[in-house]
PDB file of C-alpha atoms in Angstrom:
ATOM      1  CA  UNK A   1      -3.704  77.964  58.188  1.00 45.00           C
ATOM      2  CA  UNK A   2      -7.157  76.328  59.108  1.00 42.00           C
ATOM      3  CA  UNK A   3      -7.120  72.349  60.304  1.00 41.00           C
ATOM      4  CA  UNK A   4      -7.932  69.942  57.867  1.00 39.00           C
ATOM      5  CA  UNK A   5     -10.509  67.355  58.994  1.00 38.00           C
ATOM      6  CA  UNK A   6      -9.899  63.575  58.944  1.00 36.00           C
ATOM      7  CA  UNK A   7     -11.334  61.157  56.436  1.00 38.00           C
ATOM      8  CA  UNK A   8     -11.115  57.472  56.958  1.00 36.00           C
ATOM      9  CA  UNK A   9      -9.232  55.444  53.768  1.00 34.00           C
ATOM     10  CA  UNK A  10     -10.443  52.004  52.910  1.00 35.00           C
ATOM     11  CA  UNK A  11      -9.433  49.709  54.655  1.00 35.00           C
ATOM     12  CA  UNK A  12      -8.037  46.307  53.224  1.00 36.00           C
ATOM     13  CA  UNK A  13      -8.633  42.507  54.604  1.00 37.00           C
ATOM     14  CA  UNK A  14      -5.832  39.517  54.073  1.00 38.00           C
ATOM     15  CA  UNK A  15      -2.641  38.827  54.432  1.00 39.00           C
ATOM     16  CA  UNK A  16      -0.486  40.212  52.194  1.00 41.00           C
ATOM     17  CA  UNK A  17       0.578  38.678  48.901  1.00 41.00           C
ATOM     18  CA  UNK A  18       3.620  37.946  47.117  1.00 43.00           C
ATOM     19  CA  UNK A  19       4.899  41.427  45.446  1.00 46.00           C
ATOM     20  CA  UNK A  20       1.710  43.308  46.687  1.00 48.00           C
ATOM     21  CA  UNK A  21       2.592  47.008  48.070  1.00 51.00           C
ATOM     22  CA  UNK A  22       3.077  47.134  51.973  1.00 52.00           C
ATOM     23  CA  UNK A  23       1.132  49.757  52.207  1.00 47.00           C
ATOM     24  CA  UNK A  24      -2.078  47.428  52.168  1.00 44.00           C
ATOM     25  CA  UNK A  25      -0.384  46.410  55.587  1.00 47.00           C
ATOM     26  CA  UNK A  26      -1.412  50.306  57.062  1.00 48.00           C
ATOM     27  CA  UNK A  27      -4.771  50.858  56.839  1.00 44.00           C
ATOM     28  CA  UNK A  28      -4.961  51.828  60.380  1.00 41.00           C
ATOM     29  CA  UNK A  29      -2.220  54.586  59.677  1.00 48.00           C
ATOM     30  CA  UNK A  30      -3.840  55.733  56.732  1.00 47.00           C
ATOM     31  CA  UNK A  31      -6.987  56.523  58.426  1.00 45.00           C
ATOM     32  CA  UNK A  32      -5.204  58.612  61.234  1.00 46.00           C
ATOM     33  CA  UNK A  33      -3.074  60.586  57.582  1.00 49.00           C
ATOM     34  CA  UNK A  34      -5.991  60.655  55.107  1.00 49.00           C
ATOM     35  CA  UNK A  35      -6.520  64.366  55.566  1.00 48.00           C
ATOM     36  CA  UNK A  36      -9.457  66.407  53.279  1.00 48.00           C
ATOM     37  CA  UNK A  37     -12.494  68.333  53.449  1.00 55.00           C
ATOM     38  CA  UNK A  38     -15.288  67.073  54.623  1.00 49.00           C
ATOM     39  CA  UNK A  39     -17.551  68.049  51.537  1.00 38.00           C
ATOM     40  CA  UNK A  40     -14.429  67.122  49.417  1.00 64.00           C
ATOM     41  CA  UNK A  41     -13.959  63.525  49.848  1.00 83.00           C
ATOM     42  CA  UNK A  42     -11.958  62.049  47.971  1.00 85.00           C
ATOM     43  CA  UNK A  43     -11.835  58.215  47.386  1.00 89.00           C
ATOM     44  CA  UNK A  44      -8.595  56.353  48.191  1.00 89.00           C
ATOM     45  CA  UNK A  45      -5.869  54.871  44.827  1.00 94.00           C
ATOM     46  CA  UNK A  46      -3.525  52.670  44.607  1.00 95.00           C
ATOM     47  CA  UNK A  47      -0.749  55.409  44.194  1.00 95.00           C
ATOM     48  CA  UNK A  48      -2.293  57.143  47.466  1.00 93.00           C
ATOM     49  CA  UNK A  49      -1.652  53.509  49.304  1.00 95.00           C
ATOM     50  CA  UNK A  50       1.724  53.594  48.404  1.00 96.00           C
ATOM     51  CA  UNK A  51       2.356  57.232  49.101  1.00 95.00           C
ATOM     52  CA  UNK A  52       0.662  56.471  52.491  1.00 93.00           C
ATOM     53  CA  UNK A  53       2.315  53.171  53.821  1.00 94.00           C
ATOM     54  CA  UNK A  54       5.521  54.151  52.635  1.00 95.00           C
ATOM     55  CA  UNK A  55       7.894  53.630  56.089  1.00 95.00           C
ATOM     56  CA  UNK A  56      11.834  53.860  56.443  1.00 96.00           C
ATOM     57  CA  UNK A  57      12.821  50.055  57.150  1.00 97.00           C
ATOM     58  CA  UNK A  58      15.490  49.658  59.934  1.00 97.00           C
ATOM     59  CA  UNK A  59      16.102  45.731  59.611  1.00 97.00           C
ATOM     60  CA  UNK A  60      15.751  43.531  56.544  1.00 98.00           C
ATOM     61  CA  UNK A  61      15.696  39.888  55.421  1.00 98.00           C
ATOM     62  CA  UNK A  62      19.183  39.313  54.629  1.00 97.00           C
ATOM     63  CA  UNK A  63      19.049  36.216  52.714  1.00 96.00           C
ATOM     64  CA  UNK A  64      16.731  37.198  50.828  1.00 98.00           C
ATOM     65  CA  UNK A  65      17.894  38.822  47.782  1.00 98.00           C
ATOM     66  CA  UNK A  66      16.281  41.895  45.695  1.00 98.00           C
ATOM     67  CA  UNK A  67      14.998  39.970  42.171  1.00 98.00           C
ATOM     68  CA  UNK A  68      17.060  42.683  39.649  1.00 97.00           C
ATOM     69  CA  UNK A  69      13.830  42.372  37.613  1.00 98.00           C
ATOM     70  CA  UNK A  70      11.492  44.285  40.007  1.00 98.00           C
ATOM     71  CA  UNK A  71      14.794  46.774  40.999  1.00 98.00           C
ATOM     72  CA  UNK A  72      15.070  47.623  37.312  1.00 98.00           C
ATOM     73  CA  UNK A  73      11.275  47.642  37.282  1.00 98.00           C
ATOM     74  CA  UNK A  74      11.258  50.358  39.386  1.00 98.00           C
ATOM     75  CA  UNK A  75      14.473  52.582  38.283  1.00 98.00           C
ATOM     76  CA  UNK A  76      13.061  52.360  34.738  1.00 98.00           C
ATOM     77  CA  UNK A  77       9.518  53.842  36.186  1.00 98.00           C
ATOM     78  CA  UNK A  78      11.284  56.474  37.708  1.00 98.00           C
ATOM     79  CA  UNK A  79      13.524  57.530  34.948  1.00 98.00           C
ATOM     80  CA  UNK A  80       9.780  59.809  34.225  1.00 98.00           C
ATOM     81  CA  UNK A  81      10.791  62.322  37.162  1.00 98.00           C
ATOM     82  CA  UNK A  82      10.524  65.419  35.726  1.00 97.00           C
ATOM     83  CA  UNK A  83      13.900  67.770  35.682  1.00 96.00           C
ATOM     84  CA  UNK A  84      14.766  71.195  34.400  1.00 95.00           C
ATOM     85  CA  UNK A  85      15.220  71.358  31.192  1.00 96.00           C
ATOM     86  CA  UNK A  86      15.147  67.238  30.635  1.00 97.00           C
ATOM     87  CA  UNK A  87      18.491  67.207  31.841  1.00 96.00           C
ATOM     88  CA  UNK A  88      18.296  64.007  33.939  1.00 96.00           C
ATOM     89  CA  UNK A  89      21.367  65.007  36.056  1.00 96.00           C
ATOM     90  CA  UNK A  90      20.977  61.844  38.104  1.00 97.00           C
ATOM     91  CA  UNK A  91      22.429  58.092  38.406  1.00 98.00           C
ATOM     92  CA  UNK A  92      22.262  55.102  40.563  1.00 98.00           C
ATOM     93  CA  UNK A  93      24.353  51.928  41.653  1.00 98.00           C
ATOM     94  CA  UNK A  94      23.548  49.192  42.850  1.00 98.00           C
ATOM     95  CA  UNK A  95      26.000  47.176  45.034  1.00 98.00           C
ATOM     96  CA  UNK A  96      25.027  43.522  45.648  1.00 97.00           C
ATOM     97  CA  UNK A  97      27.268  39.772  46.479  1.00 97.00           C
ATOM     98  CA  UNK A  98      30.382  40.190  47.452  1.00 98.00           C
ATOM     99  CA  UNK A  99      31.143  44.091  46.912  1.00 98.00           C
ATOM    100  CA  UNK A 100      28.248  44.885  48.652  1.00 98.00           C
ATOM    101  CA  UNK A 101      29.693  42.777  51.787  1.00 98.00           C
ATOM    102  CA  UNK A 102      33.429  44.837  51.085  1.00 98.00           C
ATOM    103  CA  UNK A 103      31.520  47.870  50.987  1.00 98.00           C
ATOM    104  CA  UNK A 104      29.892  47.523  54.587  1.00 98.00           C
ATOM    105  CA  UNK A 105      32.853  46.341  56.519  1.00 98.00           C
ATOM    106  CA  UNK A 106      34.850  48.756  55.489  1.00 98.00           C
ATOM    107  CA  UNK A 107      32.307  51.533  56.304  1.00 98.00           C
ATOM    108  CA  UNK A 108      31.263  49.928  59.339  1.00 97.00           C
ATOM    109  CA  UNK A 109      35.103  50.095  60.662  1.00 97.00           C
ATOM    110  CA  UNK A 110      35.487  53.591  59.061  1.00 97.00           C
ATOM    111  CA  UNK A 111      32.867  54.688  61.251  1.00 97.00           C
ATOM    112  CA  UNK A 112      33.292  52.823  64.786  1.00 96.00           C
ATOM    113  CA  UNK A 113      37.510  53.895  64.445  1.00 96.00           C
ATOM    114  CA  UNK A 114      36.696  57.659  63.302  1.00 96.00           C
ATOM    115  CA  UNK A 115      33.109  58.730  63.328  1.00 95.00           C
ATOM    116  CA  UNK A 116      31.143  60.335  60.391  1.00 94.00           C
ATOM    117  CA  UNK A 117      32.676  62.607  58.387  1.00 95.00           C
ATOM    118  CA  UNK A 118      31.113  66.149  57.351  1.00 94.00           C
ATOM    119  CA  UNK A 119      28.624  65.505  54.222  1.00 94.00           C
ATOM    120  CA  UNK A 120      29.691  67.591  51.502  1.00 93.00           C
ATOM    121  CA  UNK A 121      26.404  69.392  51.049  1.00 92.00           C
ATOM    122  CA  UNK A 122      24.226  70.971  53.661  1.00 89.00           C
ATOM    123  CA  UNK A 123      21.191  68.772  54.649  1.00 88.00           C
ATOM    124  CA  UNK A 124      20.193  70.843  56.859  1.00 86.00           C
ATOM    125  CA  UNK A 125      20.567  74.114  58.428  1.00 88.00           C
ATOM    126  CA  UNK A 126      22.808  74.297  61.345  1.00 87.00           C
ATOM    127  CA  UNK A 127      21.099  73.786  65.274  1.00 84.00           C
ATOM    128  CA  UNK A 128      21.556  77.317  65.948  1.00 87.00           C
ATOM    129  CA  UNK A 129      19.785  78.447  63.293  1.00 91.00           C
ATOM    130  CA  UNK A 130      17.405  75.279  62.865  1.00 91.00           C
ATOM    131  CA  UNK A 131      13.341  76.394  62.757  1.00 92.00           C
ATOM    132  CA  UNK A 132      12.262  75.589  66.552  1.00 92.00           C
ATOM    133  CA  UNK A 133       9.461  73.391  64.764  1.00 91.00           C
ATOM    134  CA  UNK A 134      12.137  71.034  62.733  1.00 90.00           C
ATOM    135  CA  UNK A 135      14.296  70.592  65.983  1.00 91.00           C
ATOM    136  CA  UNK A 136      11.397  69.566  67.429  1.00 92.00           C
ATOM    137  CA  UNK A 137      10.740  66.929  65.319  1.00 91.00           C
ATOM    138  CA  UNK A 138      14.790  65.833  64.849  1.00 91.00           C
ATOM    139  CA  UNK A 139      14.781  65.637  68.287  1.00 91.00           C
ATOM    140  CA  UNK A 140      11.395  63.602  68.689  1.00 92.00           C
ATOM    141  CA  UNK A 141      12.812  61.047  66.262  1.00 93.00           C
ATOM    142  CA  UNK A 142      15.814  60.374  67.911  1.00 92.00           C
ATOM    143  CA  UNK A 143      14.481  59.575  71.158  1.00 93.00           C
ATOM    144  CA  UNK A 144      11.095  58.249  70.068  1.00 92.00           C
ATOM    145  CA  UNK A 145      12.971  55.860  67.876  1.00 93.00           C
ATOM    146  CA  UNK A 146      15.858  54.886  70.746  1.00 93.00           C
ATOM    147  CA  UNK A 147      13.083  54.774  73.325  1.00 93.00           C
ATOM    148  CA  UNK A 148      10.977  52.561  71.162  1.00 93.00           C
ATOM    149  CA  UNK A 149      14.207  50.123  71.033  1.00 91.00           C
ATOM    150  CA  UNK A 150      15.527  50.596  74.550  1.00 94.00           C
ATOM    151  CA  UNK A 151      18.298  52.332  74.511  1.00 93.00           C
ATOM    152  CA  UNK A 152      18.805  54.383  77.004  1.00 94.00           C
ATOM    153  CA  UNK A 153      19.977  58.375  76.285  1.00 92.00           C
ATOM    154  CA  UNK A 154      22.973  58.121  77.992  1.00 94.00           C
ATOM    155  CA  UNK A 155      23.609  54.632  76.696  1.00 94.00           C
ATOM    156  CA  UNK A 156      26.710  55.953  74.673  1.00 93.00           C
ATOM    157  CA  UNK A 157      27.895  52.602  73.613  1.00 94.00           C
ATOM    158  CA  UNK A 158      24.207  51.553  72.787  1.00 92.00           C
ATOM    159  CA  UNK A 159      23.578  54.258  70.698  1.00 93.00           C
ATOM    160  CA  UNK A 160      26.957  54.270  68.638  1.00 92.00           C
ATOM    161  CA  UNK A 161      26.184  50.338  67.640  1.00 93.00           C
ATOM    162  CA  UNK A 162      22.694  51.421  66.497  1.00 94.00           C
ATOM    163  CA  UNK A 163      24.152  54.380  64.330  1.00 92.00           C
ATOM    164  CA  UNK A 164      26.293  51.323  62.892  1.00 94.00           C
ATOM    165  CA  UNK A 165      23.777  49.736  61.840  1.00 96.00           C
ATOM    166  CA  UNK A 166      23.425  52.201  58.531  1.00 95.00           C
ATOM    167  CA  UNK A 167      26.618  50.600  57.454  1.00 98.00           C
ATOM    168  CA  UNK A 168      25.394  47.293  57.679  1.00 98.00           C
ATOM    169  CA  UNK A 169      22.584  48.744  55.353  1.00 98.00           C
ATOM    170  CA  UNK A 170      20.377  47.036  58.352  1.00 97.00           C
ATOM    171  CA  UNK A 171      21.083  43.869  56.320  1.00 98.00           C
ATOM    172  CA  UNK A 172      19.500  44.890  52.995  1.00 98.00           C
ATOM    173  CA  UNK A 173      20.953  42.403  50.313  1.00 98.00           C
ATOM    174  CA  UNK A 174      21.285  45.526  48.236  1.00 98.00           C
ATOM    175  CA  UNK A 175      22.161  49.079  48.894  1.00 98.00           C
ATOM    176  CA  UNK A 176      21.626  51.598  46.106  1.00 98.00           C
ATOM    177  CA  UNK A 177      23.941  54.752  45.973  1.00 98.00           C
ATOM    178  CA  UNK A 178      23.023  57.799  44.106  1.00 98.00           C
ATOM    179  CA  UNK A 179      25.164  60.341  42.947  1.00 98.00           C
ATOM    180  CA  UNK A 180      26.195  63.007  40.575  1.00 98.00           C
ATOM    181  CA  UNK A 181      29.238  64.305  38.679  1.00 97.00           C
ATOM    182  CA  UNK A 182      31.363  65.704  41.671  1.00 96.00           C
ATOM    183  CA  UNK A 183      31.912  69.382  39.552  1.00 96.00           C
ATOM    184  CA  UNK A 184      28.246  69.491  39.263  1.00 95.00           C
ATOM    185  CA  UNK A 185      27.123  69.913  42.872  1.00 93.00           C
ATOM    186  CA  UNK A 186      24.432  73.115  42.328  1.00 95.00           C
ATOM    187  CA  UNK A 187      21.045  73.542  44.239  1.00 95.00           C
ATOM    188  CA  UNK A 188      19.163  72.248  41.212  1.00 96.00           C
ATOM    189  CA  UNK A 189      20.958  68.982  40.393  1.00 96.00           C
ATOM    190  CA  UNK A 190      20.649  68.186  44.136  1.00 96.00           C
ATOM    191  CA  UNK A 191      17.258  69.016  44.136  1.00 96.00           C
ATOM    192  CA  UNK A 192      16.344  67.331  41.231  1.00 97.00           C
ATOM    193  CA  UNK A 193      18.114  64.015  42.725  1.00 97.00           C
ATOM    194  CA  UNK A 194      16.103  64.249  45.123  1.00 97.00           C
ATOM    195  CA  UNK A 195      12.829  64.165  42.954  1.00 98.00           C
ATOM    196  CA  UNK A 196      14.228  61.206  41.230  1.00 98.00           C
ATOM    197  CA  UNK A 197      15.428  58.925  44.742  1.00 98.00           C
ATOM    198  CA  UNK A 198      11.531  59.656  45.818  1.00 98.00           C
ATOM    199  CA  UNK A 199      10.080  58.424  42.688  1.00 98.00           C
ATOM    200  CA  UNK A 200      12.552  55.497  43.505  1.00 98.00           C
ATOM    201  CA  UNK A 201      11.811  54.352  47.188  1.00 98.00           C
ATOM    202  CA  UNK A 202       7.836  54.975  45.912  1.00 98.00           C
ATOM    203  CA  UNK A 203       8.277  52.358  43.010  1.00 98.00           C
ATOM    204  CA  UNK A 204      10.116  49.733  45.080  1.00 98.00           C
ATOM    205  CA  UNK A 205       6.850  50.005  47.361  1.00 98.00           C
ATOM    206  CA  UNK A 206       4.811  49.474  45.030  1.00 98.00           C
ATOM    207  CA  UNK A 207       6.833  46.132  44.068  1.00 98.00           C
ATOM    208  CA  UNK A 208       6.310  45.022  47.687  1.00 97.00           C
ATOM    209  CA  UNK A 209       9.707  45.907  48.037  1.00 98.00           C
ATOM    210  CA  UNK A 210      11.416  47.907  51.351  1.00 98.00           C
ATOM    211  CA  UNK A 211      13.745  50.547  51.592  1.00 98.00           C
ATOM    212  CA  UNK A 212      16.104  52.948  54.046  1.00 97.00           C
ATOM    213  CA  UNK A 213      17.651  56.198  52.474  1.00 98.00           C
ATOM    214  CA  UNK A 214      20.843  56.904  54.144  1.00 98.00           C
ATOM    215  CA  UNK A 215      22.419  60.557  54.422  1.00 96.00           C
ATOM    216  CA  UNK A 216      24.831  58.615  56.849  1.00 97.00           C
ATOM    217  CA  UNK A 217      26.219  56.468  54.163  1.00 98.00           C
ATOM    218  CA  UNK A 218      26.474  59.574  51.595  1.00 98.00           C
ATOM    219  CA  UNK A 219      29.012  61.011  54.314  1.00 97.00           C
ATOM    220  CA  UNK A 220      32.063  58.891  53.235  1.00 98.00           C
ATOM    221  CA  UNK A 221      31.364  59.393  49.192  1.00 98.00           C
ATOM    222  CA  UNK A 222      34.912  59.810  49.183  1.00 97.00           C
ATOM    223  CA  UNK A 223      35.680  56.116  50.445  1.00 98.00           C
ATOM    224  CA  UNK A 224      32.782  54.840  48.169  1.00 98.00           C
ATOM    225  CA  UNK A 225      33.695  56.158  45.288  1.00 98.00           C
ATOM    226  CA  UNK A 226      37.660  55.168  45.051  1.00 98.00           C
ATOM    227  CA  UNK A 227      36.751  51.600  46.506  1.00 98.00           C
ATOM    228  CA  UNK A 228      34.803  51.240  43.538  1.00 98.00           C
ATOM    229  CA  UNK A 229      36.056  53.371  40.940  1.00 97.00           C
ATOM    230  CA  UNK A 230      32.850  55.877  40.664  1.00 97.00           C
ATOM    231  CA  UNK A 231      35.292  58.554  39.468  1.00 94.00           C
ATOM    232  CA  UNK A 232      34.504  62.479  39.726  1.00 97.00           C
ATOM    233  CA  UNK A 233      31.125  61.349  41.278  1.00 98.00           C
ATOM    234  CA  UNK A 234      29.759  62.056  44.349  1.00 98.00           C
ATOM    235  CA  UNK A 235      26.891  60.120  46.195  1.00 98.00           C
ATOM    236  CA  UNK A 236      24.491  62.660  47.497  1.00 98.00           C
ATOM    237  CA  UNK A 237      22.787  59.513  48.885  1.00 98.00           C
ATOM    238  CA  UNK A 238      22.573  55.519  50.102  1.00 98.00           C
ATOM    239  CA  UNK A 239      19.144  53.545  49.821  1.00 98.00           C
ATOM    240  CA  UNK A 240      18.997  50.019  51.415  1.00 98.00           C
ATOM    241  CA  UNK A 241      16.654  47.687  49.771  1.00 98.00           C
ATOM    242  CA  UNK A 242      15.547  44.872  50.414  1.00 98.00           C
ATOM    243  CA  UNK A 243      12.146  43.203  52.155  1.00 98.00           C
ATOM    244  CA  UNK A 244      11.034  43.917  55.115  1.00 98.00           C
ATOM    245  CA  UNK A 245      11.852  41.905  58.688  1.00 97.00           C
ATOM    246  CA  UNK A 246       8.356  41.616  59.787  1.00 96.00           C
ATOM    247  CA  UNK A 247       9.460  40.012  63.586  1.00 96.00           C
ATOM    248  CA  UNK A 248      11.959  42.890  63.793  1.00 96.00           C
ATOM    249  CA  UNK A 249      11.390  45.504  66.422  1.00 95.00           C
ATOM    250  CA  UNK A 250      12.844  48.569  64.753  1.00 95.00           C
ATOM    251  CA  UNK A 251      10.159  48.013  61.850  1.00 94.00           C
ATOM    252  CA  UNK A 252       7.553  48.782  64.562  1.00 94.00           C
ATOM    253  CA  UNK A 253       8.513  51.976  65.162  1.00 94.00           C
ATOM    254  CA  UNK A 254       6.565  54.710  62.917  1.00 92.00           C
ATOM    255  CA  UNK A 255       7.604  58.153  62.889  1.00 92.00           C
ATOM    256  CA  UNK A 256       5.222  60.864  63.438  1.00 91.00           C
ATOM    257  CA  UNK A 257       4.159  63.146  60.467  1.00 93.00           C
ATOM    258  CA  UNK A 258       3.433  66.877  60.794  1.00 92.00           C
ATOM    259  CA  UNK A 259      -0.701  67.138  59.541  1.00 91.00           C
ATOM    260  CA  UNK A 260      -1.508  69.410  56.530  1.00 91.00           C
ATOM    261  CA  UNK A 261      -2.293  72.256  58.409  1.00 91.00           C
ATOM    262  CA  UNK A 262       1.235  73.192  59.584  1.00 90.00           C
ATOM    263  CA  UNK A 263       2.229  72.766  55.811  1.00 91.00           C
ATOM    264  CA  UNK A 264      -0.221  73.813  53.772  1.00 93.00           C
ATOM    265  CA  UNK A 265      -2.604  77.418  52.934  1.00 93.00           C
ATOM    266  CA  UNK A 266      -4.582  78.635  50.196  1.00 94.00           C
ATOM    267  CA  UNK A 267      -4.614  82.221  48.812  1.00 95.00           C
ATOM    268  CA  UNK A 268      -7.162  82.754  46.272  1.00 95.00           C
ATOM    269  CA  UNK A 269      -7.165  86.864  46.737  1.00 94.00           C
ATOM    270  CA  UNK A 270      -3.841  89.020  47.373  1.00 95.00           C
ATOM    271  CA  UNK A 271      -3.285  90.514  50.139  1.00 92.00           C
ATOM    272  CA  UNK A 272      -3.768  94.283  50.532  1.00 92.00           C
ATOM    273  CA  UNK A 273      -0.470  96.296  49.494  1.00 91.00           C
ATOM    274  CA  UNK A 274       1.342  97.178  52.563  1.00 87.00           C
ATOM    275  CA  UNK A 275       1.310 100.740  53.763  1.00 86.00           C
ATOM    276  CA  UNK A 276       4.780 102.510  52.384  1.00 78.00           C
ATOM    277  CA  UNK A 277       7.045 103.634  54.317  1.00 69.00           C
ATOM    278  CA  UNK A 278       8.618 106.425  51.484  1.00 63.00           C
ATOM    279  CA  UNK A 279       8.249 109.664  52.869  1.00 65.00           C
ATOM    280  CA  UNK A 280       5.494 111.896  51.579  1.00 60.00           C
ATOM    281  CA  UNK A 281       6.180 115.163  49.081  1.00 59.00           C
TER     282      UNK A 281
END
């Protein structure tokens, strides 16, 4: 693959207003990512600005709830993700009040009294058969990300409290749990959820609105579902949502992005046929 050169976004002056995307916030960060040609430039959107300052948030503003007008607002947009076949095979709930307070402690104290349970699909491949280049990155993460709060690697204790955290949905006034109908677990339905949750963290960013996905929280479907009787579904996934704690220090933490040129190639003629290997008559 060749090395895409740089090309600088426009930038954007002013503080940011109310319900205006947070990607306006990352100019900076969208120069160092706006990747193209040099004789293809191509002028920044509004969509790219989302796409671009979209970042995992870590800590939230607890009392300060999600308005259910701009969280149906974006669900409704998203309901356009495109599926096989039109089948749709996804849904969402939203926890908020009360059951979303029952819902953390008890996976809070699930966790800290018996760790995380297996997920019930594979995420990922296992370490010792993971791509060199993606443990690479899984293990940049983790310690850029622990580093960037101090805590130290062998800081057991440190790091257990901070995994907690995902069940206190970092304080999001809302968490969002996706899932499917438990006997309909195939690669396409998960994939296709997957489409649809993207199209969902995209919208709420364009609402000026924050969000975490959470594998972590998709762990102990199980316990989610019979606390609140989400029968034969399983959550493939958790999404706090809320807005953003600008004073808090795991919000200043951005995780690094591979450029296009380990991810991307063109082919416009095919390759020569390879040589066979059937013996000759």
């Amino acid at each position: 693959m060749s090395a895409a050169n740089t090309c600088a976004l426009p930038s954007h002056d002013g503080e940011q207003a109310e319900g205006e995307p947070r990607a306006l916030q990352h100019a900076a960060q969208e120069q160092e990512q706006g990747e193209c040609t040099a004789a293809e430039h191509v002028p920044s959107n509004a969509v790219l600005e989302v796409m671009s300052g979209r970042r995992s948030c870590r800590a939230f503003l607890r009392d300060r709830p999600v308005p259910r007008a701009l969280l149906q607002k974006a669900l409704s947009a998203s309901t356009r993700t495109p599926s096989s076949k039109n089948a749709q095979p996804w849904a969402v709930t939203a926890v908020h009040g009360p059951a979303r307070d029952a819902l953390s402690e008890l996976l809070r104290n699930a966790f800290l009294e018996h760790g995380e349970p297996p997920l019930h699909y594979k995420n990922r491949p296992a370490d010792h058969i993971l791509p060199p280049l993606w443990a690479e990155r899984v293990f940049q993460q983790g310690k850029g990300f622990h580093e960037h709060l101090g805590i130290a690697r062998e800081d057991k204790e440190g790091r257990l409290l901070q995994a907690a955290r995902n069940f206190d949905f970092f304080d999001a006034p809302t968490e969002l749990l996706f899932h499917v109908p438990s006997d309909c677990m195939t690669e396409g339905v998960l994939l296709h959820a997957g489409l649809f949750i993207s199209s969902v963290v995209l919208a709420l960013e364009s609402l000026g609105l924050a969000s975490c996905l959470q594998i972590s929280v998709a762990k102990f479907s199980p316990l989610i579902t019979a606390t609140l009787g989400m029968h034969h579904r399983t959550v493939v996934c958790g999404c706090a949502v809320g807005y953003q704690d600008p004073t808090a220090p795991a919000n200043a933490f951005v995780a690094a992005r591979a450029p296009l040129s380990e991810l991307y190639d063109e082919i416009e003629q095919l390759p020569p046929p390879a040589p066979s290997s059937a013996p000759a008559h």
